[in-house]
């Protein structure tokens, strides 16, 4: 059971600063943590998460399918030779965090995590358990501020070598007014050929009625507004890049490793693309 105040150990993990966070309003990192079966959430988060479940019961399996997608994507990228990862919208640590998957396969992998929620910062210690030959670091920043992210990431990543930019289940928190397409263009412009963009995005056109009702409820209860997008709205994020097989699909259809993974319900467009 989560306490209503930041546990001392978590505060201590906050990279030296004591993060403060508002537990009276639901926040997506903690709502998502609840869907994943985690304990790092508060009453307001659980209420919003339950409202979402009532609208779209498969959101729990969809969130788990997204984590399985992340694991398969990192596995694929390591096999493709990538050793540098910029994971924006990290979330509260859970099983198979990006650095754990990458460094299991390639211990020299270097990972930069980015999130704008102080609750994630409070858990950063769990993200900074790098292998000795690799590296992990954490930046508290907003996806809308690509310049700050790129400047901070350069302390850990070599921008002369390929980098995988990962945007898993975060772009729905940028409205069209935030110019999410421009943000991706800015990020991808700074990485060399052979780099990758990997993303997942809640779908507006899979289980459309349930997803619309869930979005409405989350937007009434959660601090971070959501904009779910259709296949044709997510596809342009990959503009100018080469999608790897099987292209942009509902995430369980992206290189599932087991029959259970392939059969999972989900409503998220996901894909991986290489910068030529
Ligand atoms: C749904 S969780 C996804 C976590 C993880 N990427 C995954 O797929 O399992 C979204 C995360 O993005 C973060 N986030 C939302 N909007 C953001 C923004 N504008 N800048 C940085 N992080 C943001 C939230 O704090 C949260 O941790």
PDB file of C-alpha atoms and ligand atoms in Angstrom:
ATOM      1  CA  UNK A   1       0.000   0.000   0.000  1.00  0.00           C
ATOM      2  CA  UNK A   2       1.437   3.384  -0.949  1.00  0.00           C
ATOM      3  CA  UNK A   3       1.742   5.966   1.777  1.00  0.00           C
ATOM      4  CA  UNK A   4       0.389   9.480   1.233  1.00  0.00           C
ATOM      5  CA  UNK A   5       3.818  11.053   1.592  1.00  0.00           C
ATOM      6  CA  UNK A   6       7.019  10.359  -0.302  1.00  0.00           C
ATOM      7  CA  UNK A   7       8.851   7.576   1.552  1.00  0.00           C
ATOM      8  CA  UNK A   8      12.122   8.810   2.992  1.00  0.00           C
ATOM      9  CA  UNK A   9      14.032   6.262   0.930  1.00  0.00           C
ATOM     10  CA  UNK A  10      12.465   7.599  -2.242  1.00  0.00           C
ATOM     11  CA  UNK A  11      13.226  11.177  -1.345  1.00  0.00           C
ATOM     12  CA  UNK A  12      16.758  10.138  -0.579  1.00  0.00           C
ATOM     13  CA  UNK A  13      16.970   8.581  -4.043  1.00  0.00           C
ATOM     14  CA  UNK A  14      16.122  11.886  -5.687  1.00  0.00           C
ATOM     15  CA  UNK A  15      19.599  12.689  -6.878  1.00  0.00           C
ATOM     16  CA  UNK A  16      20.333  14.852  -3.843  1.00  0.00           C
ATOM     17  CA  UNK A  17      17.248  17.066  -4.057  1.00  0.00           C
ATOM     18  CA  UNK A  18      14.057  16.312  -2.163  1.00  0.00           C
ATOM     19  CA  UNK A  19      11.370  16.258  -4.856  1.00  0.00           C
ATOM     20  CA  UNK A  20       7.935  17.469  -3.915  1.00  0.00           C
ATOM     21  CA  UNK A  21       4.855  16.105  -5.596  1.00  0.00           C
ATOM     22  CA  UNK A  22       1.142  16.675  -5.343  1.00  0.00           C
ATOM     23  CA  UNK A  23      -0.671  13.498  -4.317  1.00  0.00           C
ATOM     24  CA  UNK A  24      -4.139  15.082  -4.385  1.00  0.00           C
ATOM     25  CA  UNK A  25      -4.365  15.013  -8.191  1.00  0.00           C
ATOM     26  CA  UNK A  26      -3.822  11.962 -10.388  1.00  0.00           C
ATOM     27  CA  UNK A  27      -0.597  11.904 -12.415  1.00  0.00           C
ATOM     28  CA  UNK A  28      -0.011   9.630 -15.368  1.00  0.00           C
ATOM     29  CA  UNK A  29       3.211   8.045 -14.079  1.00  0.00           C
ATOM     30  CA  UNK A  30       1.372   6.824 -10.969  1.00  0.00           C
ATOM     31  CA  UNK A  31      -1.857   5.926 -12.819  1.00  0.00           C
ATOM     32  CA  UNK A  32       0.203   3.787 -15.206  1.00  0.00           C
ATOM     33  CA  UNK A  33       2.043   2.291 -12.223  1.00  0.00           C
ATOM     34  CA  UNK A  34      -1.357   1.222 -10.823  1.00  0.00           C
ATOM     35  CA  UNK A  35      -2.366  -0.408 -14.119  1.00  0.00           C
ATOM     36  CA  UNK A  36       0.939  -2.307 -14.090  1.00  0.00           C
ATOM     37  CA  UNK A  37       0.237  -3.630 -10.577  1.00  0.00           C
ATOM     38  CA  UNK A  38       2.750  -1.323  -8.848  1.00  0.00           C
ATOM     39  CA  UNK A  39       2.466   0.180  -5.375  1.00  0.00           C
ATOM     40  CA  UNK A  40       3.788   3.678  -6.128  1.00  0.00           C
ATOM     41  CA  UNK A  41       0.419   5.392  -6.417  1.00  0.00           C
ATOM     42  CA  UNK A  42      -2.000   7.362  -4.279  1.00  0.00           C
ATOM     43  CA  UNK A  43      -5.777   7.509  -3.810  1.00  0.00           C
ATOM     44  CA  UNK A  44      -6.317  10.096  -6.580  1.00  0.00           C
ATOM     45  CA  UNK A  45      -4.246   8.007  -9.002  1.00  0.00           C
ATOM     46  CA  UNK A  46      -6.148   4.847  -8.173  1.00  0.00           C
ATOM     47  CA  UNK A  47      -9.503   6.603  -8.597  1.00  0.00           C
ATOM     48  CA  UNK A  48      -8.531   7.868 -12.066  1.00  0.00           C
ATOM     49  CA  UNK A  49      -7.057   4.506 -13.027  1.00  0.00           C
ATOM     50  CA  UNK A  50     -10.256   2.725 -11.973  1.00  0.00           C
ATOM     51  CA  UNK A  51     -12.393   5.200 -13.917  1.00  0.00           C
ATOM     52  CA  UNK A  52     -10.280   4.413 -16.973  1.00  0.00           C
ATOM     53  CA  UNK A  53     -10.628   0.671 -16.376  1.00  0.00           C
ATOM     54  CA  UNK A  54     -14.408   1.075 -16.156  1.00  0.00           C
ATOM     55  CA  UNK A  55     -14.383   2.753 -19.581  1.00  0.00           C
ATOM     56  CA  UNK A  56     -11.859   0.398 -21.196  1.00  0.00           C
ATOM     57  CA  UNK A  57     -11.258  -2.758 -19.129  1.00  0.00           C
ATOM     58  CA  UNK A  58      -8.411  -3.848 -21.412  1.00  0.00           C
ATOM     59  CA  UNK A  59      -6.295  -0.824 -20.398  1.00  0.00           C
ATOM     60  CA  UNK A  60      -4.508  -3.044 -17.867  1.00  0.00           C
ATOM     61  CA  UNK A  61      -3.527  -5.601 -20.498  1.00  0.00           C
ATOM     62  CA  UNK A  62      -2.789  -2.785 -22.929  1.00  0.00           C
ATOM     63  CA  UNK A  63      -0.315  -1.224 -20.470  1.00  0.00           C
ATOM     64  CA  UNK A  64       1.365  -4.599 -19.979  1.00  0.00           C
ATOM     65  CA  UNK A  65       1.484  -5.150 -23.732  1.00  0.00           C
ATOM     66  CA  UNK A  66       3.221  -1.780 -24.006  1.00  0.00           C
ATOM     67  CA  UNK A  67       5.913  -2.899 -21.541  1.00  0.00           C
ATOM     68  CA  UNK A  68       6.373  -6.137 -23.495  1.00  0.00           C
ATOM     69  CA  UNK A  69       6.694  -4.055 -26.679  1.00  0.00           C
ATOM     70  CA  UNK A  70       9.381  -1.919 -25.015  1.00  0.00           C
ATOM     71  CA  UNK A  71      11.315  -5.047 -24.041  1.00  0.00           C
ATOM     72  CA  UNK A  72      11.131  -6.488 -27.563  1.00  0.00           C
ATOM     73  CA  UNK A  73      12.067  -3.155 -29.135  1.00  0.00           C
ATOM     74  CA  UNK A  74      15.195  -2.751 -26.986  1.00  0.00           C
ATOM     75  CA  UNK A  75      16.128  -6.378 -27.700  1.00  0.00           C
ATOM     76  CA  UNK A  76      15.736  -5.725 -31.427  1.00  0.00           C
ATOM     77  CA  UNK A  77      17.730  -2.490 -31.299  1.00  0.00           C
ATOM     78  CA  UNK A  78      20.630  -4.140 -29.467  1.00  0.00           C
ATOM     79  CA  UNK A  79      20.641  -6.912 -32.078  1.00  0.00           C
ATOM     80  CA  UNK A  80      20.750  -4.164 -34.734  1.00  0.00           C
ATOM     81  CA  UNK A  81      23.917  -2.818 -33.117  1.00  0.00           C
ATOM     82  CA  UNK A  82      22.520   0.106 -31.112  1.00  0.00           C
ATOM     83  CA  UNK A  83      24.325   0.764 -27.832  1.00  0.00           C
ATOM     84  CA  UNK A  84      22.894   4.188 -26.928  1.00  0.00           C
ATOM     85  CA  UNK A  85      19.328   4.896 -25.797  1.00  0.00           C
ATOM     86  CA  UNK A  86      17.506   8.137 -24.995  1.00  0.00           C
ATOM     87  CA  UNK A  87      14.333   7.023 -23.201  1.00  0.00           C
ATOM     88  CA  UNK A  88      11.975  10.012 -22.843  1.00  0.00           C
ATOM     89  CA  UNK A  89       8.914   9.565 -20.621  1.00  0.00           C
ATOM     90  CA  UNK A  90      10.591   6.843 -18.609  1.00  0.00           C
ATOM     91  CA  UNK A  91       7.873   6.253 -16.030  1.00  0.00           C
ATOM     92  CA  UNK A  92       8.280   4.849 -12.535  1.00  0.00           C
ATOM     93  CA  UNK A  93      10.775   1.980 -12.713  1.00  0.00           C
ATOM     94  CA  UNK A  94       9.235  -1.450 -13.156  1.00  0.00           C
ATOM     95  CA  UNK A  95      10.395  -4.791 -14.570  1.00  0.00           C
ATOM     96  CA  UNK A  96      12.632  -4.689 -17.632  1.00  0.00           C
ATOM     97  CA  UNK A  97      13.612  -1.049 -17.608  1.00  0.00           C
ATOM     98  CA  UNK A  98      15.424  -0.034 -20.786  1.00  0.00           C
ATOM     99  CA  UNK A  99      18.931  -0.227 -19.313  1.00  0.00           C
ATOM    100  CA  UNK A 100      18.254  -3.649 -17.813  1.00  0.00           C
ATOM    101  CA  UNK A 101      17.145  -5.116 -21.132  1.00  0.00           C
ATOM    102  CA  UNK A 102      19.932  -3.444 -23.111  1.00  0.00           C
ATOM    103  CA  UNK A 103      22.766  -4.129 -20.663  1.00  0.00           C
ATOM    104  CA  UNK A 104      21.732  -7.771 -20.212  1.00  0.00           C
ATOM    105  CA  UNK A 105      22.512  -8.216 -23.892  1.00  0.00           C
ATOM    106  CA  UNK A 106      25.246  -5.573 -24.303  1.00  0.00           C
ATOM    107  CA  UNK A 107      26.689  -4.459 -20.937  1.00  0.00           C
ATOM    108  CA  UNK A 108      28.446  -1.482 -22.528  1.00  0.00           C
ATOM    109  CA  UNK A 109      25.103   0.138 -23.437  1.00  0.00           C
ATOM    110  CA  UNK A 110      24.570   3.754 -22.379  1.00  0.00           C
ATOM    111  CA  UNK A 111      21.105   4.965 -21.424  1.00  0.00           C
ATOM    112  CA  UNK A 112      19.735   8.421 -20.638  1.00  0.00           C
ATOM    113  CA  UNK A 113      16.327   8.552 -18.990  1.00  0.00           C
ATOM    114  CA  UNK A 114      14.115  11.656 -19.156  1.00  0.00           C
ATOM    115  CA  UNK A 115      10.857  12.419 -17.366  1.00  0.00           C
ATOM    116  CA  UNK A 116       9.171  15.595 -16.132  1.00  0.00           C
ATOM    117  CA  UNK A 117       7.388  14.080 -13.121  1.00  0.00           C
ATOM    118  CA  UNK A 118       9.204  14.519  -9.801  1.00  0.00           C
ATOM    119  CA  UNK A 119       7.841  11.179  -8.651  1.00  0.00           C
ATOM    120  CA  UNK A 120       9.942   9.474 -11.324  1.00  0.00           C
ATOM    121  CA  UNK A 121      12.960  11.502 -10.210  1.00  0.00           C
ATOM    122  CA  UNK A 122      12.338  10.212  -6.680  1.00  0.00           C
ATOM    123  CA  UNK A 123      12.751   6.671  -8.011  1.00  0.00           C
ATOM    124  CA  UNK A 124      15.740   7.437 -10.186  1.00  0.00           C
ATOM    125  CA  UNK A 125      18.096   5.366  -8.061  1.00  0.00           C
ATOM    126  CA  UNK A 126      16.502   2.222  -9.540  1.00  0.00           C
ATOM    127  CA  UNK A 127      17.311   3.550 -13.010  1.00  0.00           C
ATOM    128  CA  UNK A 128      20.930   4.313 -12.284  1.00  0.00           C
ATOM    129  CA  UNK A 129      22.149   0.785 -11.627  1.00  0.00           C
ATOM    130  CA  UNK A 130      24.390   0.606 -14.652  1.00  0.00           C
ATOM    131  CA  UNK A 131      26.842  -2.129 -15.453  1.00  0.00           C
ATOM    132  CA  UNK A 132      30.444  -0.942 -14.889  1.00  0.00           C
ATOM    133  CA  UNK A 133      31.178  -0.912 -18.630  1.00  0.00           C
ATOM    134  CA  UNK A 134      28.000   0.999 -19.536  1.00  0.00           C
ATOM    135  CA  UNK A 135      26.322   4.112 -18.162  1.00  0.00           C
ATOM    136  CA  UNK A 136      22.916   5.387 -17.117  1.00  0.00           C
ATOM    137  CA  UNK A 137      21.847   8.908 -16.281  1.00  0.00           C
ATOM    138  CA  UNK A 138      18.640  10.776 -15.583  1.00  0.00           C
ATOM    139  CA  UNK A 139      17.438  14.187 -16.716  1.00  0.00           C
ATOM    140  CA  UNK A 140      14.370  15.916 -15.303  1.00  0.00           C
ATOM    141  CA  UNK A 141      12.996  17.684 -18.370  1.00  0.00           C
ATOM    142  CA  UNK A 142       9.899  18.173 -20.464  1.00  0.00           C
ATOM    143  CA  UNK A 143       9.604  16.563 -23.893  1.00  0.00           C
ATOM    144  CA  UNK A 144       8.560  19.964 -25.241  1.00  0.00           C
ATOM    145  CA  UNK A 145      12.071  21.190 -24.452  1.00  0.00           C
ATOM    146  CA  UNK A 146      14.117  19.159 -26.937  1.00  0.00           C
ATOM    147  CA  UNK A 147      17.061  21.526 -26.630  1.00  0.00           C
ATOM    148  CA  UNK A 148      17.412  20.907 -22.882  1.00  0.00           C
ATOM    149  CA  UNK A 149      17.101  17.138 -23.364  1.00  0.00           C
ATOM    150  CA  UNK A 150      19.724  17.021 -26.108  1.00  0.00           C
ATOM    151  CA  UNK A 151      22.162  19.201 -24.146  1.00  0.00           C
ATOM    152  CA  UNK A 152      21.786  17.032 -21.027  1.00  0.00           C
ATOM    153  CA  UNK A 153      22.007  13.755 -22.937  1.00  0.00           C
ATOM    154  CA  UNK A 154      25.297  14.814 -24.517  1.00  0.00           C
ATOM    155  CA  UNK A 155      26.996  14.340 -21.139  1.00  0.00           C
ATOM    156  CA  UNK A 156      26.382  10.584 -21.404  1.00  0.00           C
ATOM    157  CA  UNK A 157      25.742   9.812 -25.076  1.00  0.00           C
ATOM    158  CA  UNK A 158      28.055  10.247 -28.069  1.00  0.00           C
ATOM    159  CA  UNK A 159      26.025  12.053 -30.718  1.00  0.00           C
ATOM    160  CA  UNK A 160      28.527  10.880 -33.328  1.00  0.00           C
ATOM    161  CA  UNK A 161      27.258   7.309 -32.892  1.00  0.00           C
ATOM    162  CA  UNK A 162      23.731   5.917 -33.458  1.00  0.00           C
ATOM    163  CA  UNK A 163      21.204   6.605 -30.725  1.00  0.00           C
ATOM    164  CA  UNK A 164      17.741   5.081 -30.276  1.00  0.00           C
ATOM    165  CA  UNK A 165      15.248   7.738 -29.246  1.00  0.00           C
ATOM    166  CA  UNK A 166      12.435   6.034 -27.372  1.00  0.00           C
ATOM    167  CA  UNK A 167       9.059   7.698 -26.848  1.00  0.00           C
ATOM    168  CA  UNK A 168       6.917   4.975 -25.330  1.00  0.00           C
ATOM    169  CA  UNK A 169       3.377   6.049 -24.404  1.00  0.00           C
ATOM    170  CA  UNK A 170       4.322   9.699 -23.909  1.00  0.00           C
ATOM    171  CA  UNK A 171       3.358  11.550 -27.103  1.00  0.00           C
ATOM    172  CA  UNK A 172      -0.338  11.435 -26.142  1.00  0.00           C
ATOM    173  CA  UNK A 173       0.570  14.048 -23.522  1.00  0.00           C
ATOM    174  CA  UNK A 174       1.528  16.543 -26.214  1.00  0.00           C
ATOM    175  CA  UNK A 175      -1.473  18.245 -27.784  1.00  0.00           C
ATOM    176  CA  UNK A 176      -1.405  19.214 -31.434  1.00  0.00           C
ATOM    177  CA  UNK A 177      -0.684  22.780 -30.242  1.00  0.00           C
ATOM    178  CA  UNK A 178       2.551  21.476 -28.697  1.00  0.00           C
ATOM    179  CA  UNK A 179       3.665  20.461 -32.204  1.00  0.00           C
ATOM    180  CA  UNK A 180       4.667  16.869 -31.360  1.00  0.00           C
ATOM    181  CA  UNK A 181       5.774  16.312 -34.976  1.00  0.00           C
ATOM    182  CA  UNK A 182       8.153  19.259 -34.725  1.00  0.00           C
ATOM    183  CA  UNK A 183       9.525  17.962 -31.422  1.00  0.00           C
ATOM    184  CA  UNK A 184      10.395  14.625 -33.033  1.00  0.00           C
ATOM    185  CA  UNK A 185      11.918  16.350 -36.034  1.00  0.00           C
ATOM    186  CA  UNK A 186      14.130  18.405 -33.683  1.00  0.00           C
ATOM    187  CA  UNK A 187      15.268  15.310 -31.790  1.00  0.00           C
ATOM    188  CA  UNK A 188      15.933  13.190 -34.880  1.00  0.00           C
ATOM    189  CA  UNK A 189      17.831  16.038 -36.567  1.00  0.00           C
ATOM    190  CA  UNK A 190      20.542  15.827 -33.907  1.00  0.00           C
ATOM    191  CA  UNK A 191      21.287  12.084 -34.144  1.00  0.00           C
ATOM    192  CA  UNK A 192      23.385  10.541 -36.923  1.00  0.00           C
ATOM    193  CA  UNK A 193      22.318   8.202 -39.730  1.00  0.00           C
ATOM    194  CA  UNK A 194      21.767   4.707 -38.361  1.00  0.00           C
ATOM    195  CA  UNK A 195      19.901   6.074 -35.344  1.00  0.00           C
ATOM    196  CA  UNK A 196      16.378   4.912 -34.570  1.00  0.00           C
ATOM    197  CA  UNK A 197      13.035   6.282 -33.422  1.00  0.00           C
ATOM    198  CA  UNK A 198      10.922   3.848 -31.397  1.00  0.00           C
ATOM    199  CA  UNK A 199       7.508   4.870 -30.152  1.00  0.00           C
ATOM    200  CA  UNK A 200       4.128   3.681 -28.984  1.00  0.00           C
ATOM    201  CA  UNK A 201       0.992   5.819 -28.877  1.00  0.00           C
ATOM    202  CA  UNK A 202      -2.528   5.123 -27.540  1.00  0.00           C
ATOM    203  CA  UNK A 203      -4.849   4.594 -30.489  1.00  0.00           C
ATOM    204  CA  UNK A 204      -7.980   6.610 -31.193  1.00  0.00           C
ATOM    205  CA  UNK A 205      -9.130   4.126 -33.838  1.00  0.00           C
ATOM    206  CA  UNK A 206      -8.807   0.794 -32.004  1.00  0.00           C
ATOM    207  CA  UNK A 207     -11.741   0.113 -29.646  1.00  0.00           C
ATOM    208  CA  UNK A 208     -12.664   3.675 -30.607  1.00  0.00           C
ATOM    209  CA  UNK A 209     -15.722   4.183 -28.395  1.00  0.00           C
ATOM    210  CA  UNK A 210     -14.049   2.798 -25.251  1.00  0.00           C
ATOM    211  CA  UNK A 211     -10.855   4.744 -25.893  1.00  0.00           C
ATOM    212  CA  UNK A 212     -12.824   7.977 -26.381  1.00  0.00           C
ATOM    213  CA  UNK A 213     -14.650   7.450 -23.098  1.00  0.00           C
ATOM    214  CA  UNK A 214     -11.380   6.626 -21.313  1.00  0.00           C
ATOM    215  CA  UNK A 215      -9.724   9.772 -22.700  1.00  0.00           C
ATOM    216  CA  UNK A 216     -12.684  11.861 -21.531  1.00  0.00           C
ATOM    217  CA  UNK A 217     -12.461  10.464 -17.995  1.00  0.00           C
ATOM    218  CA  UNK A 218      -8.675  10.805 -17.778  1.00  0.00           C
ATOM    219  CA  UNK A 219      -8.911  14.389 -18.978  1.00  0.00           C
ATOM    220  CA  UNK A 220     -11.321  15.140 -16.146  1.00  0.00           C
ATOM    221  CA  UNK A 221      -9.161  13.537 -13.455  1.00  0.00           C
ATOM    222  CA  UNK A 222      -5.499  13.517 -14.469  1.00  0.00           C
ATOM    223  CA  UNK A 223      -3.019  16.399 -14.390  1.00  0.00           C
ATOM    224  CA  UNK A 224      -1.587  15.514 -17.808  1.00  0.00           C
ATOM    225  CA  UNK A 225      -4.171  15.801 -20.593  1.00  0.00           C
ATOM    226  CA  UNK A 226      -4.277  13.064 -23.220  1.00  0.00           C
ATOM    227  CA  UNK A 227      -4.786  13.223 -26.981  1.00  0.00           C
ATOM    228  CA  UNK A 228      -5.196   9.764 -28.466  1.00  0.00           C
ATOM    229  CA  UNK A 229      -4.360   9.544 -32.181  1.00  0.00           C
ATOM    230  CA  UNK A 230      -5.341   7.387 -35.143  1.00  0.00           C
ATOM    231  CA  UNK A 231      -3.043   5.316 -37.354  1.00  0.00           C
ATOM    232  CA  UNK A 232      -2.921   8.129 -39.903  1.00  0.00           C
ATOM    233  CA  UNK A 233      -2.078  10.667 -37.178  1.00  0.00           C
ATOM    234  CA  UNK A 234       0.708   8.568 -35.635  1.00  0.00           C
ATOM    235  CA  UNK A 235       2.286   7.492 -38.939  1.00  0.00           C
ATOM    236  CA  UNK A 236       3.743  10.979 -39.713  1.00  0.00           C
ATOM    237  CA  UNK A 237       5.922  10.751 -36.591  1.00  0.00           C
ATOM    238  CA  UNK A 238       8.042   8.363 -38.683  1.00  0.00           C
ATOM    239  CA  UNK A 239       8.201  10.697 -41.651  1.00  0.00           C
ATOM    240  CA  UNK A 240      11.585  10.571 -43.417  1.00  0.00           C
ATOM    241  CA  UNK A 241      12.572   7.388 -41.552  1.00  0.00           C
ATOM    242  CA  UNK A 242      12.612   3.741 -42.655  1.00  0.00           C
ATOM    243  CA  UNK A 243      10.128   1.655 -40.669  1.00  0.00           C
ATOM    244  CA  UNK A 244      11.456  -1.783 -39.810  1.00  0.00           C
ATOM    245  CA  UNK A 245       9.174  -4.785 -40.273  1.00  0.00           C
ATOM    246  CA  UNK A 246       6.317  -5.214 -39.507  1.00  0.00           C
ATOM    247  CA  UNK A 247       5.818  -1.435 -39.717  1.00  0.00           C
ATOM    248  CA  UNK A 248       3.499   0.497 -37.424  1.00  0.00           C
ATOM    249  CA  UNK A 249       1.035  -1.913 -35.839  1.00  0.00           C
ATOM    250  CA  UNK A 250      -0.932  -2.523 -32.653  1.00  0.00           C
ATOM    251  CA  UNK A 251       1.905  -3.302 -30.253  1.00  0.00           C
ATOM    252  CA  UNK A 252       1.148  -7.015 -29.651  1.00  0.00           C
ATOM    253  CA  UNK A 253       1.620  -7.508 -33.405  1.00  0.00           C
ATOM    254  CA  UNK A 254       5.158  -6.101 -33.331  1.00  0.00           C
ATOM    255  CA  UNK A 255       7.464  -9.143 -33.329  1.00  0.00           C
ATOM    256  CA  UNK A 256       5.673 -11.016 -30.507  1.00  0.00           C
ATOM    257  CA  UNK A 257       7.859 -13.651 -28.879  1.00  0.00           C
ATOM    258  CA  UNK A 258       5.083 -15.860 -27.516  1.00  0.00           C
ATOM    259  CA  UNK A 259       1.524 -16.750 -28.448  1.00  0.00           C
ATOM    260  CA  UNK A 260       0.335 -15.008 -25.271  1.00  0.00           C
ATOM    261  CA  UNK A 261       2.106 -11.775 -26.243  1.00  0.00           C
ATOM    262  CA  UNK A 262       0.584 -11.930 -29.722  1.00  0.00           C
ATOM    263  CA  UNK A 263      -2.910 -12.531 -28.316  1.00  0.00           C
ATOM    264  CA  UNK A 264      -2.851  -9.694 -25.752  1.00  0.00           C
ATOM    265  CA  UNK A 265      -5.539  -7.061 -26.153  1.00  0.00           C
ATOM    266  CA  UNK A 266      -4.087  -3.575 -26.647  1.00  0.00           C
ATOM    267  CA  UNK A 267      -4.886  -0.244 -28.261  1.00  0.00           C
ATOM    268  CA  UNK A 268      -1.509   1.296 -29.014  1.00  0.00           C
ATOM    269  CA  UNK A 269       0.157   2.030 -32.321  1.00  0.00           C
ATOM    270  CA  UNK A 270       3.839   1.179 -32.162  1.00  0.00           C
ATOM    271  CA  UNK A 271       6.808   1.007 -34.448  1.00  0.00           C
ATOM    272  CA  UNK A 272      10.549   1.334 -34.892  1.00  0.00           C
ATOM    273  CA  UNK A 273      12.224   3.254 -37.697  1.00  0.00           C
ATOM    274  CA  UNK A 274      15.825   3.863 -38.799  1.00  0.00           C
ATOM    275  CA  UNK A 275      17.248   7.207 -39.850  1.00  0.00           C
ATOM    276  CA  UNK A 276      18.771   6.698 -43.316  1.00  0.00           C
TER     277      UNK A 276
HETATM  278  C1  LIG B   1       2.296   6.247 -19.624  1.00  0.00           C
HETATM  279  S1  LIG B   1       3.867   6.551 -18.895  1.00  0.00           S
HETATM  280  C2  LIG B   1       4.905   5.555 -19.948  1.00  0.00           C
HETATM  281  C3  LIG B   1       6.164   5.056 -19.250  1.00  0.00           C
HETATM  282  C4  LIG B   1       7.109   4.245 -20.113  1.00  0.00           C
HETATM  283  N1  LIG B   1       7.635   5.039 -21.220  1.00  0.00           N
HETATM  284  C5  LIG B   1       6.456   3.012 -20.655  1.00  0.00           C
HETATM  285  O1  LIG B   1       6.079   3.016 -21.841  1.00  0.00           O
HETATM  286  O2  LIG B   1       6.293   2.041 -19.947  1.00  0.00           O
HETATM  287  C6  LIG B   1       4.206   8.220 -19.489  1.00  0.00           C
HETATM  288  C7  LIG B   1       5.401   8.872 -18.820  1.00  0.00           C
HETATM  289  O3  LIG B   1       5.709  10.055 -19.549  1.00  0.00           O
HETATM  290  C8  LIG B   1       5.948  11.118 -18.638  1.00  0.00           C
HETATM  291  N2  LIG B   1       5.587  12.371 -19.304  1.00  0.00           N
HETATM  292  C9  LIG B   1       4.352  12.808 -19.664  1.00  0.00           C
HETATM  293  N3  LIG B   1       4.431  13.990 -20.291  1.00  0.00           N
HETATM  294  C10 LIG B   1       5.745  14.326 -20.326  1.00  0.00           C
HETATM  295  C11 LIG B   1       6.462  15.436 -20.855  1.00  0.00           C
HETATM  296  N4  LIG B   1       5.819  16.432 -21.484  1.00  0.00           N
HETATM  297  N5  LIG B   1       7.806  15.448 -20.717  1.00  0.00           N
HETATM  298  C12 LIG B   1       8.456  14.439 -20.091  1.00  0.00           C
HETATM  299  N6  LIG B   1       7.842  13.364 -19.576  1.00  0.00           N
HETATM  300  C13 LIG B   1       6.491  13.304 -19.687  1.00  0.00           C
HETATM  301  C14 LIG B   1       5.083  10.822 -17.449  1.00  0.00           C
HETATM  302  O4  LIG B   1       5.539  11.466 -16.273  1.00  0.00           O
HETATM  303  C15 LIG B   1       5.174   9.309 -17.372  1.00  0.00           C
HETATM  304  O5  LIG B   1       6.240   8.904 -16.569  1.00  0.00           O
END
